[in-house]
Short mmCIF file of C-alpha atoms in Angstrom, two decimals:
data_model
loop_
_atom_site.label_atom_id
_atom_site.label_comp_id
_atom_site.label_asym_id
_atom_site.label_seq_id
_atom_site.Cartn_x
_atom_site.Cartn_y
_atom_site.Cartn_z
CA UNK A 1 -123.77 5.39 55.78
CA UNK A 2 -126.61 2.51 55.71
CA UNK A 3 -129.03 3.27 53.40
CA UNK A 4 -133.06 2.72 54.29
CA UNK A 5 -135.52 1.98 51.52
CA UNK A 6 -138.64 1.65 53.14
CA UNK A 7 -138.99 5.38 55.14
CA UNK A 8 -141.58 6.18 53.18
CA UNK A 9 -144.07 3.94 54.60
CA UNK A 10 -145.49 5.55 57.35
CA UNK A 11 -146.76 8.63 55.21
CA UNK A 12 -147.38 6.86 52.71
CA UNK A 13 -150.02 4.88 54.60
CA UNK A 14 -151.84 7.93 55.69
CA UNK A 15 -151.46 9.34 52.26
CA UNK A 16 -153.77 6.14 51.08
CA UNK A 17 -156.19 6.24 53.99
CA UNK A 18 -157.02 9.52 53.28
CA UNK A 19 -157.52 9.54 50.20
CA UNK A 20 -160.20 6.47 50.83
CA UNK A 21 -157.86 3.94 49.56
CA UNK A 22 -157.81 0.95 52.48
CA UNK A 23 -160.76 -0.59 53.34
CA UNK A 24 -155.38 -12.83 100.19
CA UNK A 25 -152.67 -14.29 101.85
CA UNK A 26 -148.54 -13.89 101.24
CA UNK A 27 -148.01 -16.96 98.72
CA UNK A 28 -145.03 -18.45 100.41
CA UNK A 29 -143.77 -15.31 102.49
CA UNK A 30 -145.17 -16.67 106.19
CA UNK A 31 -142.25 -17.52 108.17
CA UNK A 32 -139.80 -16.87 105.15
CA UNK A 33 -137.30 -14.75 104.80
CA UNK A 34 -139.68 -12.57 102.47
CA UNK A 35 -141.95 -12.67 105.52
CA UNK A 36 -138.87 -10.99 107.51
CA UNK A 37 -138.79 -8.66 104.43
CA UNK A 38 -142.38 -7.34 104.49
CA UNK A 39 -142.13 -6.92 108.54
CA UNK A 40 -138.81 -4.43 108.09
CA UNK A 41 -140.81 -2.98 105.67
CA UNK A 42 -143.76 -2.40 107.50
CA UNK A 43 -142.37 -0.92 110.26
CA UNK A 44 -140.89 2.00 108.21
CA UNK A 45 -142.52 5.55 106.93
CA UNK A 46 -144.45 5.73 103.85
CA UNK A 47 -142.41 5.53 100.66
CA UNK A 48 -143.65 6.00 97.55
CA UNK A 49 -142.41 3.54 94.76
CA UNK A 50 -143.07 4.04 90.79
CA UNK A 51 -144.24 1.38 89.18
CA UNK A 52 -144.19 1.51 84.93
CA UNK A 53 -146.07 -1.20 82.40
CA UNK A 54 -147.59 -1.65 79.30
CA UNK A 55 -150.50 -3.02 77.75
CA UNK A 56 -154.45 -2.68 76.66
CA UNK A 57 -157.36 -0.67 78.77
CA UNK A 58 -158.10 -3.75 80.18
CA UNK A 59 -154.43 -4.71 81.54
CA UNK A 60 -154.11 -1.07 82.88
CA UNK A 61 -157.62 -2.31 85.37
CA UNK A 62 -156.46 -5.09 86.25
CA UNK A 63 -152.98 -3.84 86.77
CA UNK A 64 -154.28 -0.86 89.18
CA UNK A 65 -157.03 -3.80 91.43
CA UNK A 66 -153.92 -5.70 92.15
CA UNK A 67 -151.68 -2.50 93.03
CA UNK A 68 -155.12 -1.33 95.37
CA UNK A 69 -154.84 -4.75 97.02
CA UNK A 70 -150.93 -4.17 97.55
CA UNK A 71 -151.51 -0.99 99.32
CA UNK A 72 -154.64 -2.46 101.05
CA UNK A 73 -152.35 -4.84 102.69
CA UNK A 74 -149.12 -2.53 103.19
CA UNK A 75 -150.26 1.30 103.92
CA UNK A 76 -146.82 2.32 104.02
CA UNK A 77 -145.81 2.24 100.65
CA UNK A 78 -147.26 3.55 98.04
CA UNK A 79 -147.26 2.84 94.19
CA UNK A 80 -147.24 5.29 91.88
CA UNK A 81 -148.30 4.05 88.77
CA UNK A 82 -146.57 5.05 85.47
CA UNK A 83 -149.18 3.38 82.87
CA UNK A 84 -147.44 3.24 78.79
CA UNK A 85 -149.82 2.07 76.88
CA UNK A 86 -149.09 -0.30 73.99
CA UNK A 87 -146.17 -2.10 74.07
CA UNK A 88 -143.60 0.47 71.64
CA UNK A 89 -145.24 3.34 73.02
CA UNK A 90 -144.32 1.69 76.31
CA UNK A 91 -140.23 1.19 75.47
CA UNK A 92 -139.95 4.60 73.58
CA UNK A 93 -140.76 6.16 76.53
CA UNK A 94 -138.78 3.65 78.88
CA UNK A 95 -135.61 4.51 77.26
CA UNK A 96 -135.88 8.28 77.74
CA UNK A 97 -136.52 7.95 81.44
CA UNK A 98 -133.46 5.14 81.24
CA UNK A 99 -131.89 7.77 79.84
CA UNK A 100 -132.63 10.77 82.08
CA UNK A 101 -132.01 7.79 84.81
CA UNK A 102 -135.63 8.16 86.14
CA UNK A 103 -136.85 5.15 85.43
CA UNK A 104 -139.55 3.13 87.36
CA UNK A 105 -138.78 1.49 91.05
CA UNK A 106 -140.37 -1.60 89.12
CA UNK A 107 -141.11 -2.36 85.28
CA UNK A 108 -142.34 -4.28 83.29
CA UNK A 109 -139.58 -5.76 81.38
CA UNK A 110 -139.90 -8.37 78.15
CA UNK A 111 -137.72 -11.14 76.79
CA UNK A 112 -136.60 -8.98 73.56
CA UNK A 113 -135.23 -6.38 76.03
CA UNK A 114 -133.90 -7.16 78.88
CA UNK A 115 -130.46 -8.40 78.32
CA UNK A 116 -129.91 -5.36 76.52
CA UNK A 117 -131.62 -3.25 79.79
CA UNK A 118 -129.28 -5.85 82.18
CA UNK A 119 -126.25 -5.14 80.28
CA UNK A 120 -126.50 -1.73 80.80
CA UNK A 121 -126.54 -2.04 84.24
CA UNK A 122 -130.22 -0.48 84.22
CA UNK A 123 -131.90 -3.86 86.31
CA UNK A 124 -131.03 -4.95 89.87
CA UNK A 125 -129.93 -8.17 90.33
CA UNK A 126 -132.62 -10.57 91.88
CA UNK A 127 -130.36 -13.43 92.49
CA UNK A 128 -130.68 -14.46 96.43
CA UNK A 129 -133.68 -11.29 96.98
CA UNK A 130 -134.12 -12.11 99.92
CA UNK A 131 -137.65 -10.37 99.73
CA UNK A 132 -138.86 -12.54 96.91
CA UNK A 133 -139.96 -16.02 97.21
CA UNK A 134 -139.09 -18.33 94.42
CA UNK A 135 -140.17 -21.59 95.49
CA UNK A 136 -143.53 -21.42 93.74
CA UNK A 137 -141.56 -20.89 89.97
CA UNK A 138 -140.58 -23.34 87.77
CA UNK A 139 -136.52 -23.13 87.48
CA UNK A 140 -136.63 -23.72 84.00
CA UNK A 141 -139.55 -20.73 83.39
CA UNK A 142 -137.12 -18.98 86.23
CA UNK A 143 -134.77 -19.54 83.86
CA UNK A 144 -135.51 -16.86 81.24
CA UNK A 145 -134.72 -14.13 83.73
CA UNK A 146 -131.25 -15.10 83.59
CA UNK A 147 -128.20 -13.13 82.36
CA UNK A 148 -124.86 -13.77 82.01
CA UNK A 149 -125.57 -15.73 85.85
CA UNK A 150 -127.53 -12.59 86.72
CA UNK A 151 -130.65 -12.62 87.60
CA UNK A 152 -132.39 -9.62 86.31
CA UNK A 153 -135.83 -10.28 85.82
CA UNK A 154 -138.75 -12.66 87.24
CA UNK A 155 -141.49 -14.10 84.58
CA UNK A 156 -144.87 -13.35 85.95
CA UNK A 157 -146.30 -15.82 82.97
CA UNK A 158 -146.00 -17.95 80.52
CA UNK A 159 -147.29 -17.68 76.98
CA UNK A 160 -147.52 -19.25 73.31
CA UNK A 161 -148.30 -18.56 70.54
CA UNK A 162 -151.81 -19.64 69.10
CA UNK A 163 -154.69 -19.05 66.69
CA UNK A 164 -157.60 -17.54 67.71
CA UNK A 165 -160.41 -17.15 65.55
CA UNK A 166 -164.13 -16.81 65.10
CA UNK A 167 -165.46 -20.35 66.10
CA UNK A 168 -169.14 -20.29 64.87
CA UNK A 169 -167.26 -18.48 61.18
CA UNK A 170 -164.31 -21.15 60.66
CA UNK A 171 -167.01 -24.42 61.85
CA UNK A 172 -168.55 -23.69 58.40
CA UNK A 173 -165.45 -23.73 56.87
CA UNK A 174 -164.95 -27.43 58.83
CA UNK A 175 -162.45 -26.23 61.15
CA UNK A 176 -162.85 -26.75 64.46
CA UNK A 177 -159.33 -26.13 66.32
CA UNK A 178 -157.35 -28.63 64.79
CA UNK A 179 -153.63 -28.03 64.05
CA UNK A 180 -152.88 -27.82 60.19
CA UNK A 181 -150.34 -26.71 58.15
CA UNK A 182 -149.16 -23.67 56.46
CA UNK A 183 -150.42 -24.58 53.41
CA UNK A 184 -153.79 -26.16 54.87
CA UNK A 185 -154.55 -22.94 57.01
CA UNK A 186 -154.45 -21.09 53.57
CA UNK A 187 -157.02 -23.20 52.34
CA UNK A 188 -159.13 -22.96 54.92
CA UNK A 189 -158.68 -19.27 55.49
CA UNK A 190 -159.93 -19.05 51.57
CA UNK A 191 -162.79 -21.26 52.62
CA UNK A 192 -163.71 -18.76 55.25
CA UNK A 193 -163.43 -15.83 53.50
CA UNK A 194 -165.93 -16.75 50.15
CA UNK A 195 -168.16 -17.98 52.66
CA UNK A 196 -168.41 -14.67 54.72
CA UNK A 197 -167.26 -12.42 52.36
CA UNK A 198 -164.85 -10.77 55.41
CA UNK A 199 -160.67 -11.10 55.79
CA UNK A 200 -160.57 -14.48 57.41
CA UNK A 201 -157.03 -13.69 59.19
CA UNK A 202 -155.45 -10.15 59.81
CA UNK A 203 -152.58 -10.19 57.61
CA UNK A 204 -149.82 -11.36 60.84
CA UNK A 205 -146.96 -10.35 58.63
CA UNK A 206 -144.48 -9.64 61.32
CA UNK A 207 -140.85 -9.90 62.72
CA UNK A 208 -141.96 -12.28 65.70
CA UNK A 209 -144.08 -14.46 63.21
CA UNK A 210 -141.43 -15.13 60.58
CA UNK A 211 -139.74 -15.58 63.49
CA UNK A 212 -141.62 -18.91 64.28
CA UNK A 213 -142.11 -19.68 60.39
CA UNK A 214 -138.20 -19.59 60.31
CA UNK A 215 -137.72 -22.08 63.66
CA UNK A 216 -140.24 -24.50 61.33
CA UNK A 217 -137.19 -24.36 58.72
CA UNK A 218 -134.39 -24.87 61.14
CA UNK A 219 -133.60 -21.79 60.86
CA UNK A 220 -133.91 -18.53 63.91
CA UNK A 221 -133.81 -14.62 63.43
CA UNK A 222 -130.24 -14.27 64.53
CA UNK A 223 -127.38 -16.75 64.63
CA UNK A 224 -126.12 -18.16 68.23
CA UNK A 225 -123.53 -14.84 68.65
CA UNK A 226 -126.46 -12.32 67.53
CA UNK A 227 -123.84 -10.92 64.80
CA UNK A 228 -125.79 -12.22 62.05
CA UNK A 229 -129.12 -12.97 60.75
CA UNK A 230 -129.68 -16.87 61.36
CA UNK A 231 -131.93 -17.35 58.32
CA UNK A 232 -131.90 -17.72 54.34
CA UNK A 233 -133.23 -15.56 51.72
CA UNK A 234 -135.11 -17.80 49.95
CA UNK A 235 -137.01 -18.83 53.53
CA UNK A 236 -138.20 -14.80 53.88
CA UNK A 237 -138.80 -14.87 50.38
CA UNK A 238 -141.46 -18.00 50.69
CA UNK A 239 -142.77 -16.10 54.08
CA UNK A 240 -143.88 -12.81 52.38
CA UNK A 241 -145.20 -14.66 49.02
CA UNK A 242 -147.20 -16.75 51.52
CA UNK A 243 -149.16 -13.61 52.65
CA UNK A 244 -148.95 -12.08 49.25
CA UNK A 245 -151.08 -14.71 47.90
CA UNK A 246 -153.40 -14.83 50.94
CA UNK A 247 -154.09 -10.81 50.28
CA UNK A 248 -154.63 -11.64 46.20
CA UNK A 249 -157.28 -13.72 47.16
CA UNK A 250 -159.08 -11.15 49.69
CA UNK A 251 -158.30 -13.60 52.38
CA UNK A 252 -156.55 -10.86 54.71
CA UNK A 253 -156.70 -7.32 54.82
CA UNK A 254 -154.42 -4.92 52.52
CA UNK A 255 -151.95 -2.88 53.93
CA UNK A 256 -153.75 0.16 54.28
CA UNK A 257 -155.52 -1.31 57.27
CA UNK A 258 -152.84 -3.78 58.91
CA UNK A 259 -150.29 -0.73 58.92
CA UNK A 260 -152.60 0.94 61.29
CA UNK A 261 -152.59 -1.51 63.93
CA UNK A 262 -151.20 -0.55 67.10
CA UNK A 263 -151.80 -3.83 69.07
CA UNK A 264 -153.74 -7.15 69.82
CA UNK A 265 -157.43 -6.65 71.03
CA UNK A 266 -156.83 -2.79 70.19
CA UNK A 267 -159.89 -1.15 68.80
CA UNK A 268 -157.84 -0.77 65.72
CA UNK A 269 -157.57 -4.44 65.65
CA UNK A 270 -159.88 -5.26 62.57
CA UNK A 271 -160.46 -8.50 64.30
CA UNK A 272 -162.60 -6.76 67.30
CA UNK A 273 -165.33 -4.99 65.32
CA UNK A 274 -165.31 -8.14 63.16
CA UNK A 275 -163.86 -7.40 59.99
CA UNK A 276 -161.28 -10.00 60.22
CA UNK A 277 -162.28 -13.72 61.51
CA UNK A 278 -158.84 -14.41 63.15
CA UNK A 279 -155.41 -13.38 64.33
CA UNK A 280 -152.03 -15.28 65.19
CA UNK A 281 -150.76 -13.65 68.07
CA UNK A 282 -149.84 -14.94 71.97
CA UNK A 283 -152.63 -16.80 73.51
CA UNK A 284 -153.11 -14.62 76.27
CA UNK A 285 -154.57 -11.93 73.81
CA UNK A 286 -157.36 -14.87 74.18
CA UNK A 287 -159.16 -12.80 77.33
CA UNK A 288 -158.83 -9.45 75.87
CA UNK A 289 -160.39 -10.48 72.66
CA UNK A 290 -163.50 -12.23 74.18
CA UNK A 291 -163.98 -9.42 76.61
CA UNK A 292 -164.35 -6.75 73.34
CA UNK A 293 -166.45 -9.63 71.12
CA UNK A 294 -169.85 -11.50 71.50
CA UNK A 295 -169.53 -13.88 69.67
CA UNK A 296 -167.52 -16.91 70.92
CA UNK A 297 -163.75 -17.50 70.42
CA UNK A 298 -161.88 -20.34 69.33
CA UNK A 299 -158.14 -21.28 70.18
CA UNK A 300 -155.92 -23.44 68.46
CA UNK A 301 -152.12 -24.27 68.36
CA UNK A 302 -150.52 -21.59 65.09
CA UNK A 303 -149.52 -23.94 62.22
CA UNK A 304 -147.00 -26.18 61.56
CA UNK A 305 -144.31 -26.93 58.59
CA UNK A 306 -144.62 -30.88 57.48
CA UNK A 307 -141.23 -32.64 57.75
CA UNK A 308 -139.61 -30.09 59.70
CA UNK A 309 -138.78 -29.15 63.11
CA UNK A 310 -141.51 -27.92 65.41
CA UNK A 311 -141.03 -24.41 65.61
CA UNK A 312 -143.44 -23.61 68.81
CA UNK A 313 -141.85 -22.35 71.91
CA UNK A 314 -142.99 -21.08 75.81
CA UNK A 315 -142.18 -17.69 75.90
CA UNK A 316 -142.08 -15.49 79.81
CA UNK A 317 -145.07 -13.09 78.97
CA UNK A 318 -143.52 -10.53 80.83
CA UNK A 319 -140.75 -10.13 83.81
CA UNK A 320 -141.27 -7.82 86.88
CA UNK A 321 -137.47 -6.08 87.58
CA UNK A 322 -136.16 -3.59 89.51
CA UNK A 323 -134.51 -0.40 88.41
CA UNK A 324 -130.78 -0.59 89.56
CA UNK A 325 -130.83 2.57 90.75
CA UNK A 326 -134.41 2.77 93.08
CA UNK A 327 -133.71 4.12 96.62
CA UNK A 328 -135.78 1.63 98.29
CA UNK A 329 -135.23 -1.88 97.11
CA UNK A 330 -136.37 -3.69 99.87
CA UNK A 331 -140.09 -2.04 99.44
CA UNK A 332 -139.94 -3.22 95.56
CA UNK A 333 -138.63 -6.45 96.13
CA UNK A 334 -142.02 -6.58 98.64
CA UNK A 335 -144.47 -5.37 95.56
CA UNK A 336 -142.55 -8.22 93.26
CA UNK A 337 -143.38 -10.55 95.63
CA UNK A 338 -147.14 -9.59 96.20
CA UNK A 339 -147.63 -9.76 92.37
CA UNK A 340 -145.98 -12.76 91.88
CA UNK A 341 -147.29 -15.05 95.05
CA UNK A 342 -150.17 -13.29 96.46
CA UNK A 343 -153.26 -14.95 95.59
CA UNK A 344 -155.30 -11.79 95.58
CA UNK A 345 -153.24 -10.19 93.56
CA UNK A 346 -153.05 -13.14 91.26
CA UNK A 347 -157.29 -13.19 91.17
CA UNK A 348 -157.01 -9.14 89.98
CA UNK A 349 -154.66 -9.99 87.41
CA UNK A 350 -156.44 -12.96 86.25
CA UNK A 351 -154.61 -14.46 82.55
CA UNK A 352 -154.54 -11.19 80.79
CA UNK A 353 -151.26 -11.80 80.81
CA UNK A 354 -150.32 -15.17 80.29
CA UNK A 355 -150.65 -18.28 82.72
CA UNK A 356 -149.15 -17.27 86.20
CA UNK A 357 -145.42 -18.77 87.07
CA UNK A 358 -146.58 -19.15 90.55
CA UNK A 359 -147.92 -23.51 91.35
CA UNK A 360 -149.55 -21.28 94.71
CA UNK A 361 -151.93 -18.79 92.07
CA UNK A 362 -152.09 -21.65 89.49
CA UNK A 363 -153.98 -23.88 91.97
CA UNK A 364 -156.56 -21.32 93.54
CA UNK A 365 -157.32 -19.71 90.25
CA UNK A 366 -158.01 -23.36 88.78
CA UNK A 367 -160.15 -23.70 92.28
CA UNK A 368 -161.86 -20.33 92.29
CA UNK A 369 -163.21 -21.30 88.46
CA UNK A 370 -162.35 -20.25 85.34
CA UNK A 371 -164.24 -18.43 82.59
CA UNK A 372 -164.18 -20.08 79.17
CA UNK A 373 -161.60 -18.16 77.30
CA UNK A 374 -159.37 -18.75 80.35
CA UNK A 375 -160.02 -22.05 80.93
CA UNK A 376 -158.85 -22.40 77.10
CA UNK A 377 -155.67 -20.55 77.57
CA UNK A 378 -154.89 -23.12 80.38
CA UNK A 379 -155.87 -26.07 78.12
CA UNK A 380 -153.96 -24.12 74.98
CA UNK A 381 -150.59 -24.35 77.54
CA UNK A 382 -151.10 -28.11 78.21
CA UNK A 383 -151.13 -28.44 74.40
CA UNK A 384 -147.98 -26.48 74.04
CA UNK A 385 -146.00 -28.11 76.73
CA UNK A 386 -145.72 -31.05 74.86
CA UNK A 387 -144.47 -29.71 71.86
CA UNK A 388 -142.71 -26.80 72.58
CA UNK A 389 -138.98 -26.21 72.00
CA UNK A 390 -136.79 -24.53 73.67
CA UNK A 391 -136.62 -20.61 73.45
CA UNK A 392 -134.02 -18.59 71.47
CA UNK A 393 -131.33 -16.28 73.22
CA UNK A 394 -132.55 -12.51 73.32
CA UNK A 395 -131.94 -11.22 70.97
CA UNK A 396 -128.78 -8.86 70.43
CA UNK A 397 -129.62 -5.06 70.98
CA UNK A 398 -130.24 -3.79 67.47
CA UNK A 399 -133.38 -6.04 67.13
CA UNK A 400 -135.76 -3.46 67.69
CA UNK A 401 -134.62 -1.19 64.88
CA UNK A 402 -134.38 -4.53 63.01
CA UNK A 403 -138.04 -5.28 63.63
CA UNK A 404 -138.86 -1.29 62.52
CA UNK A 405 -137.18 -2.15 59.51
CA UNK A 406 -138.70 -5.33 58.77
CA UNK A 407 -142.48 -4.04 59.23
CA UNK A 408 -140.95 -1.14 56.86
CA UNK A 409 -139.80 -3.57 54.57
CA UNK A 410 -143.43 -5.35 54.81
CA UNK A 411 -145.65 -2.66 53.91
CA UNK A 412 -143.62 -1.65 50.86
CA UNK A 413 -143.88 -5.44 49.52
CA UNK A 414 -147.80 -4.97 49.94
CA UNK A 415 -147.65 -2.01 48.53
CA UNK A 416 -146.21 -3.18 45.33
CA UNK A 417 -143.10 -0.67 45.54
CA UNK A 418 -141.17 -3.64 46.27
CA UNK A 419 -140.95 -7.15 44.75
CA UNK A 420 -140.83 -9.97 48.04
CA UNK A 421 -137.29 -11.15 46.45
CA UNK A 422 -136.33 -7.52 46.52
CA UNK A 423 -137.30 -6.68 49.75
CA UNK A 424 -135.93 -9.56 51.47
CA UNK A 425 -132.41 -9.07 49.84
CA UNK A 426 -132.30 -5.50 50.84
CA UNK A 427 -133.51 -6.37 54.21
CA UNK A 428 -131.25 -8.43 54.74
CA UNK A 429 -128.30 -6.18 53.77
CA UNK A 430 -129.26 -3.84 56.35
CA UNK A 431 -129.99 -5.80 58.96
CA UNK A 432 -126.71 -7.68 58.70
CA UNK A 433 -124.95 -4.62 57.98
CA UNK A 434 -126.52 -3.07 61.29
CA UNK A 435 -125.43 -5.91 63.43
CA UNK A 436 -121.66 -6.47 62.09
CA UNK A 437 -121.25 -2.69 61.34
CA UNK A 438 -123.62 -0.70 63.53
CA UNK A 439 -124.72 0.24 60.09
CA UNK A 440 -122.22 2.76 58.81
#
């Protein structure tokens, strides 16, 4: 039976804080066949279609303005809105109703899950809708969606990962959005913090971050098959001594506050009340952040590894699919559509999300104006594009206990319970053990 080392964690956090211890048009549908779509559908009784996604207070408003604008437009269908909250919170409770097969009409899918969903047989393949209109995508950002020649899922964005950081904080430290490496960051992030006296990073010791740290070694989370981690020891081993030495110097926060953070731009985010000066996380977090701060935001590319590969990659923000089991596919392939292409719906959702797929909502957002921190998401993608590397394969279906494990792992390194050369071997046991084994 596969031993775990690190269930203590989540207790043992709480134990500590307690005790005081932490510190309007169709986009392409006129004339098209999705134009033929949306007049069947109008011409047929109200239906009522459930609609389930994730995210922060302010993706949940600008989620429900585009949904108003839907029904605005098409009276006979209604959306029933099945709001998750953060992103885990989200999943748990999309795999009970997967389970119960009661799932949403239309979710919100992401790139870590949805071969595992698609191979299921939980999403409905898209491939020749004849209700969605695809012209406006990129094929290779259509691309993602794709499984096993399936299509199960359509991006709605595209997003990288970035720095963002206090701008008026990290000038006095003489940065000023430059990309550096590993090793100059840390500097700088020292510089920053004996200057303000605050965490000049949150401690973005994570699954998806080592992720890109191992990319920047040649090296990926998984091998090509998924059967196997794709990485060495001795590159987690560097990974977690980076951040250990980061946290000796008071440069990010100790685990007794990063254990309690539930997502980007969430009020438990030390980063929004200020305590922290900066965060590595997807650059559409970019709008949420500025919307919760006053003080003016900064962007940069995340850094880089001299002499190796580049490890920086687009990534879909999110897919819209289809439950393979909804009664009225036709209607949901309609409310895809609208989200994707519409441009009203496309001004409601703004970039929260990432930077729409659609060249139809690109070009009137970039016409209607942008507001700063969008207009440096856009200019943050330019940047990227010319960089980036190609994605990695989902990843196989255990990841997400995996990536449990590994933020288990974490917190008992910065704990001290664990040395980083002890909890990366262990790790690594298990997680190897779990994918060749199932962990028995």
């Amino acid at each position: 039976m596969r031993k775990k080392r690190w269930t203590w964690t989540a207790s043992a956090a709480a134990a500590l804080v307690l005790a005081g211890c932490g510190t309007a048009a169709q986009g392409g549908s006129s004339g098209s066949q999705a134009g033929q779509a949306a007049g069947n559908a109008d011409s047929k009784p109200v239906v009522t279609l459930t609609f389930g996604f994730w995210g922060d207070a302010k993706e949940e408003a600008v989620t429900l303005a585009a949904v108003k604008a839907f029904e605005k437009a098409y009276p006979n269908i209604h959306i029933q809105t099945e709001f998750g909250g953060p992103f885990n919170q989200y999943f748990t409770k999309l795999s009970t109703e997967v389970a119960g097969g009661n799932a949403p009409d239309i979710m919100q899918m992401d790139y870590d899950y949805i071969e595992a969903y698609a191979k299921e047989g939980q999403l409905l393949n898209l491939k020749g809708a004849k209700g969605i209109n695809l012209s406006t995508i990129s094929p290779s950002v259509l691309k993602s969606g794709y499984i096993d020649g399936g299509l199960y899922g359509i991006p709605n964005a595209i997003d990288c990962y970035s720095m963002i950081y206090d701008q008026n904080a990290f000038a006095k430290a003489g940065y000023h959005g430059q990309r550096v490496s590993w090793g100059q960051w840390a500097a700088i992030l020292e510089k920053v913090h004996k200057l303000t006296g605050k965490w000049a990073e949150d401690d973005d010791e994570n699954w998806q971050t080592f992720g890109y740290w191992a990319r920047q070694q040649g090296q990926h989370l998984y091998n090509a098959s998924g059967t196997k981690l794709g990485f060495a020891q001795s590159t987690l081993v560097s990974y977690l001594n980076y951040w250990a030495n980061l946290r000796r110097e008071g440069a990010v926060p100790p685990g007794t506050v990063t254990s309690l953070i539930k997502q980007a731009a969430d009020p438990t985010d030390p980063m929004v009340p200020g305590k922290s000066l900066a965060e590595m996380t997807w650059d559409a977090y970019i709008v949420s952040f500025q919307s919760e701060m006053t003080k003016p935001l900064g962007m940069a590319l995340p850094p880089y590894q001299p002499g190796g590969p580049e490890g920086l990659y687009l990534k879909p923000s999110q897919f819209w699919s289809i439950y393979s089991k909804t009664k009225y596919p036709q209607q949901a392939e309609l409310f895809v559509n609208f989200l994707l292409n519409n441009v009203s719906a496309g001004k409601a959702l703004g970039l929260d999300r990432g930077i729409p797929v659609s060249s139809t909502v690109r070009a009137a957002l970039q016409k209607a104006g942008l507001s700063r921190p969008e207009q440096q998401e856009f200019t943050l993608t330019d940047q990227a594009l010319k960089v980036a590397t190609p994605i990695d394969p989902p990843p196989p279906q255990q990841d997400k206990e995996i990536d449990q494990d590994f933020a288990n792992m974490v917190q008992a390194v910065q704990y001290g319970k664990e040395t980083a050369q002890q909890g990366a071997q262990q790790f690594m046991q298990e997680a190897n053990d779990l994918l060749q084994n199932g962990g028995e």
